[in-house]
């Protein structure tokens, strides 16, 4: 098993970024690796609650993932299981953790996807998450707190 970690600095308060990570409205704005749309975003961000996200990539392919929230500490941390249910190879269940830390001018997000099957899976997921987090960062690029 292997993992990947990505760090982003986002120009919004942790509480605003947290909402973007755990609400259906927020997830719909940034999930997916490219500019393709999010087709379904469902989130019940409480321990034991579930999420489901379906998105279409620019090549027309559709992908869906689901999982269960394992830890929700507003506005500091979210940890959840993660699994492909459509459009991707299913190497089994993995774990995503997002940790928020206030910094000057906004929030530092440390994103970790752990328990990935192998290095190739970590590389592929790293590319996808990098694109998604670029979109999340761009939502707040002008310093406006879009989720408020």
mmCIF file of C-alpha atoms in Angstrom:
data_model
loop_
_atom_site.group_PDB
_atom_site.id
_atom_site.type_symbol
_atom_site.label_atom_id
_atom_site.label_comp_id
_atom_site.label_asym_id
_atom_site.label_seq_id
_atom_site.Cartn_x
_atom_site.Cartn_y
_atom_site.Cartn_z
ATOM 1 C CA UNK A 1 0.000 0.000 0.000
ATOM 2 C CA UNK A 2 1.145 3.479 -0.760
ATOM 3 C CA UNK A 3 -0.087 7.036 -0.425
ATOM 4 C CA UNK A 4 0.187 10.506 -1.896
ATOM 5 C CA UNK A 5 0.151 13.913 -0.256
ATOM 6 C CA UNK A 6 -0.599 17.261 -1.902
ATOM 7 C CA UNK A 7 -0.469 20.667 -0.225
ATOM 8 C CA UNK A 8 -2.336 23.768 -1.381
ATOM 9 C CA UNK A 9 -2.595 27.302 -0.040
ATOM 10 C CA UNK A 10 -6.091 28.641 -0.510
ATOM 11 C CA UNK A 11 -7.157 32.268 -0.174
ATOM 12 C CA UNK A 12 -10.113 31.719 2.160
ATOM 13 C CA UNK A 13 -10.668 31.032 5.840
ATOM 14 C CA UNK A 14 -10.588 27.375 6.954
ATOM 15 C CA UNK A 15 -14.345 27.385 7.658
ATOM 16 C CA UNK A 16 -15.051 28.457 4.074
ATOM 17 C CA UNK A 17 -12.659 25.876 2.603
ATOM 18 C CA UNK A 18 -14.141 23.231 4.882
ATOM 19 C CA UNK A 19 -17.598 23.898 3.435
ATOM 20 C CA UNK A 20 -16.186 23.483 -0.067
ATOM 21 C CA UNK A 21 -14.822 20.071 0.944
ATOM 22 C CA UNK A 22 -17.894 18.617 2.628
ATOM 23 C CA UNK A 23 -21.046 20.147 1.103
ATOM 24 C CA UNK A 24 -22.627 18.979 -2.130
ATOM 25 C CA UNK A 25 -22.641 22.581 -3.379
ATOM 26 C CA UNK A 26 -18.935 22.945 -2.643
ATOM 27 C CA UNK A 27 -17.910 19.564 -4.035
ATOM 28 C CA UNK A 28 -19.766 20.308 -7.284
ATOM 29 C CA UNK A 29 -17.409 23.235 -7.883
ATOM 30 C CA UNK A 30 -14.068 21.432 -7.796
ATOM 31 C CA UNK A 31 -14.258 17.630 -7.914
ATOM 32 C CA UNK A 32 -12.772 15.950 -10.977
ATOM 33 C CA UNK A 33 -9.364 16.250 -12.618
ATOM 34 C CA UNK A 34 -10.226 18.544 -15.533
ATOM 35 C CA UNK A 35 -12.796 21.157 -16.548
ATOM 36 C CA UNK A 36 -15.522 18.541 -17.050
ATOM 37 C CA UNK A 37 -18.704 18.938 -14.998
ATOM 38 C CA UNK A 38 -19.720 17.282 -11.754
ATOM 39 C CA UNK A 39 -22.960 15.446 -12.577
ATOM 40 C CA UNK A 40 -23.912 14.280 -9.063
ATOM 41 C CA UNK A 41 -22.655 15.495 -5.699
ATOM 42 C CA UNK A 42 -24.123 14.101 -2.505
ATOM 43 C CA UNK A 43 -22.609 14.539 0.925
ATOM 44 C CA UNK A 44 -23.741 13.746 4.458
ATOM 45 C CA UNK A 45 -20.663 14.989 6.301
ATOM 46 C CA UNK A 46 -20.979 13.362 9.692
ATOM 47 C CA UNK A 47 -19.245 10.307 11.069
ATOM 48 C CA UNK A 48 -20.942 7.370 9.378
ATOM 49 C CA UNK A 49 -22.469 9.594 6.690
ATOM 50 C CA UNK A 50 -21.701 8.953 3.031
ATOM 51 C CA UNK A 51 -20.715 10.869 -0.075
ATOM 52 C CA UNK A 52 -21.153 10.113 -3.760
ATOM 53 C CA UNK A 53 -19.694 12.101 -6.630
ATOM 54 C CA UNK A 54 -20.078 11.462 -10.345
ATOM 55 C CA UNK A 55 -18.203 13.606 -12.860
ATOM 56 C CA UNK A 56 -17.600 13.700 -16.613
ATOM 57 C CA UNK A 57 -14.142 14.352 -17.971
ATOM 58 C CA UNK A 58 -13.447 16.380 -21.093
ATOM 59 C CA UNK A 59 -12.898 13.121 -23.038
ATOM 60 C CA UNK A 60 -16.542 12.207 -22.301
ATOM 61 C CA UNK A 61 -15.791 9.429 -19.821
ATOM 62 C CA UNK A 62 -17.764 9.381 -16.577
ATOM 63 C CA UNK A 63 -16.386 8.367 -13.197
ATOM 64 C CA UNK A 64 -18.018 7.894 -9.830
ATOM 65 C CA UNK A 65 -16.643 7.457 -6.349
ATOM 66 C CA UNK A 66 -18.291 6.907 -3.002
ATOM 67 C CA UNK A 67 -17.247 6.580 0.589
ATOM 68 C CA UNK A 68 -18.045 6.978 4.247
ATOM 69 C CA UNK A 69 -17.004 9.821 6.518
ATOM 70 C CA UNK A 70 -14.769 8.438 9.282
ATOM 71 C CA UNK A 71 -13.868 11.704 11.014
ATOM 72 C CA UNK A 72 -15.354 15.184 10.631
ATOM 73 C CA UNK A 73 -13.822 17.940 12.776
ATOM 74 C CA UNK A 74 -15.060 21.310 11.572
ATOM 75 C CA UNK A 75 -13.117 23.267 10.266
ATOM 76 C CA UNK A 76 -9.912 21.293 10.749
ATOM 77 C CA UNK A 77 -10.093 17.786 9.374
ATOM 78 C CA UNK A 78 -12.088 15.355 7.261
ATOM 79 C CA UNK A 79 -11.189 11.698 6.837
ATOM 80 C CA UNK A 80 -13.226 9.337 4.672
ATOM 81 C CA UNK A 81 -13.084 6.063 2.849
ATOM 82 C CA UNK A 82 -12.888 6.302 -0.926
ATOM 83 C CA UNK A 83 -13.691 3.826 -3.684
ATOM 84 C CA UNK A 84 -14.353 3.905 -7.436
ATOM 85 C CA UNK A 85 -17.823 2.656 -8.313
ATOM 86 C CA UNK A 86 -17.802 3.571 -12.022
ATOM 87 C CA UNK A 87 -15.305 4.600 -14.658
ATOM 88 C CA UNK A 88 -12.134 3.558 -12.917
ATOM 89 C CA UNK A 89 -10.359 0.400 -11.954
ATOM 90 C CA UNK A 90 -11.408 -0.628 -8.467
ATOM 91 C CA UNK A 91 -8.302 -1.592 -6.547
ATOM 92 C CA UNK A 92 -10.347 -1.585 -3.343
ATOM 93 C CA UNK A 93 -11.117 0.879 -0.616
ATOM 94 C CA UNK A 94 -8.655 3.613 0.239
ATOM 95 C CA UNK A 95 -8.690 6.549 2.662
ATOM 96 C CA UNK A 96 -8.694 10.294 1.940
ATOM 97 C CA UNK A 97 -7.755 12.803 4.626
ATOM 98 C CA UNK A 98 -7.926 16.581 4.292
ATOM 99 C CA UNK A 99 -6.375 18.701 7.046
ATOM 100 C CA UNK A 100 -6.888 22.475 7.160
ATOM 101 C CA UNK A 101 -4.583 24.895 8.940
ATOM 102 C CA UNK A 102 -5.049 28.669 9.117
ATOM 103 C CA UNK A 103 -2.187 30.642 7.594
ATOM 104 C CA UNK A 104 -1.665 34.300 6.754
ATOM 105 C CA UNK A 105 -4.032 35.077 3.895
ATOM 106 C CA UNK A 106 -6.040 31.886 4.088
ATOM 107 C CA UNK A 107 -5.745 28.161 4.621
ATOM 108 C CA UNK A 108 -3.158 25.487 4.051
ATOM 109 C CA UNK A 109 -4.789 22.260 2.895
ATOM 110 C CA UNK A 110 -2.851 19.025 3.295
ATOM 111 C CA UNK A 111 -4.531 16.354 1.211
ATOM 112 C CA UNK A 112 -3.533 12.713 1.675
ATOM 113 C CA UNK A 113 -4.881 9.713 -0.203
ATOM 114 C CA UNK A 114 -3.642 6.579 1.559
ATOM 115 C CA UNK A 115 -3.954 2.816 1.213
ATOM 116 C CA UNK A 116 -3.640 2.998 -2.563
ATOM 117 C CA UNK A 117 -2.869 -0.318 -4.228
ATOM 118 C CA UNK A 118 0.539 0.509 -5.721
ATOM 119 C CA UNK A 119 2.821 3.235 -7.070
ATOM 120 C CA UNK A 120 0.947 3.399 -10.393
ATOM 121 C CA UNK A 121 -2.333 3.971 -8.553
ATOM 122 C CA UNK A 122 -0.696 6.694 -6.450
ATOM 123 C CA UNK A 123 0.671 8.370 -9.600
ATOM 124 C CA UNK A 124 -2.698 8.241 -11.369
ATOM 125 C CA UNK A 125 -4.658 9.465 -8.363
ATOM 126 C CA UNK A 126 -2.051 12.160 -7.778
ATOM 127 C CA UNK A 127 -2.652 13.548 -11.268
ATOM 128 C CA UNK A 128 -6.410 13.497 -10.766
ATOM 129 C CA UNK A 129 -6.389 15.065 -7.336
ATOM 130 C CA UNK A 130 -3.885 17.667 -8.453
ATOM 131 C CA UNK A 131 -6.305 18.823 -11.152
ATOM 132 C CA UNK A 132 -9.203 18.867 -8.705
ATOM 133 C CA UNK A 133 -7.263 20.813 -6.078
ATOM 134 C CA UNK A 134 -6.147 23.298 -8.736
ATOM 135 C CA UNK A 135 -9.841 23.974 -9.355
ATOM 136 C CA UNK A 136 -10.520 24.291 -5.615
ATOM 137 C CA UNK A 137 -7.671 26.782 -5.284
ATOM 138 C CA UNK A 138 -8.944 28.757 -8.306
ATOM 139 C CA UNK A 139 -12.415 29.185 -6.767
ATOM 140 C CA UNK A 140 -10.868 31.438 -4.144
ATOM 141 C CA UNK A 141 -8.038 32.884 -6.234
ATOM 142 C CA UNK A 142 -9.320 36.455 -6.144
ATOM 143 C CA UNK A 143 -9.598 36.322 -2.361
ATOM 144 C CA UNK A 144 -13.394 36.376 -2.454
ATOM 145 C CA UNK A 145 -14.903 33.809 -0.151
ATOM 146 C CA UNK A 146 -17.226 32.225 -2.688
ATOM 147 C CA UNK A 147 -18.797 29.747 -0.253
ATOM 148 C CA UNK A 148 -19.868 32.369 2.310
#
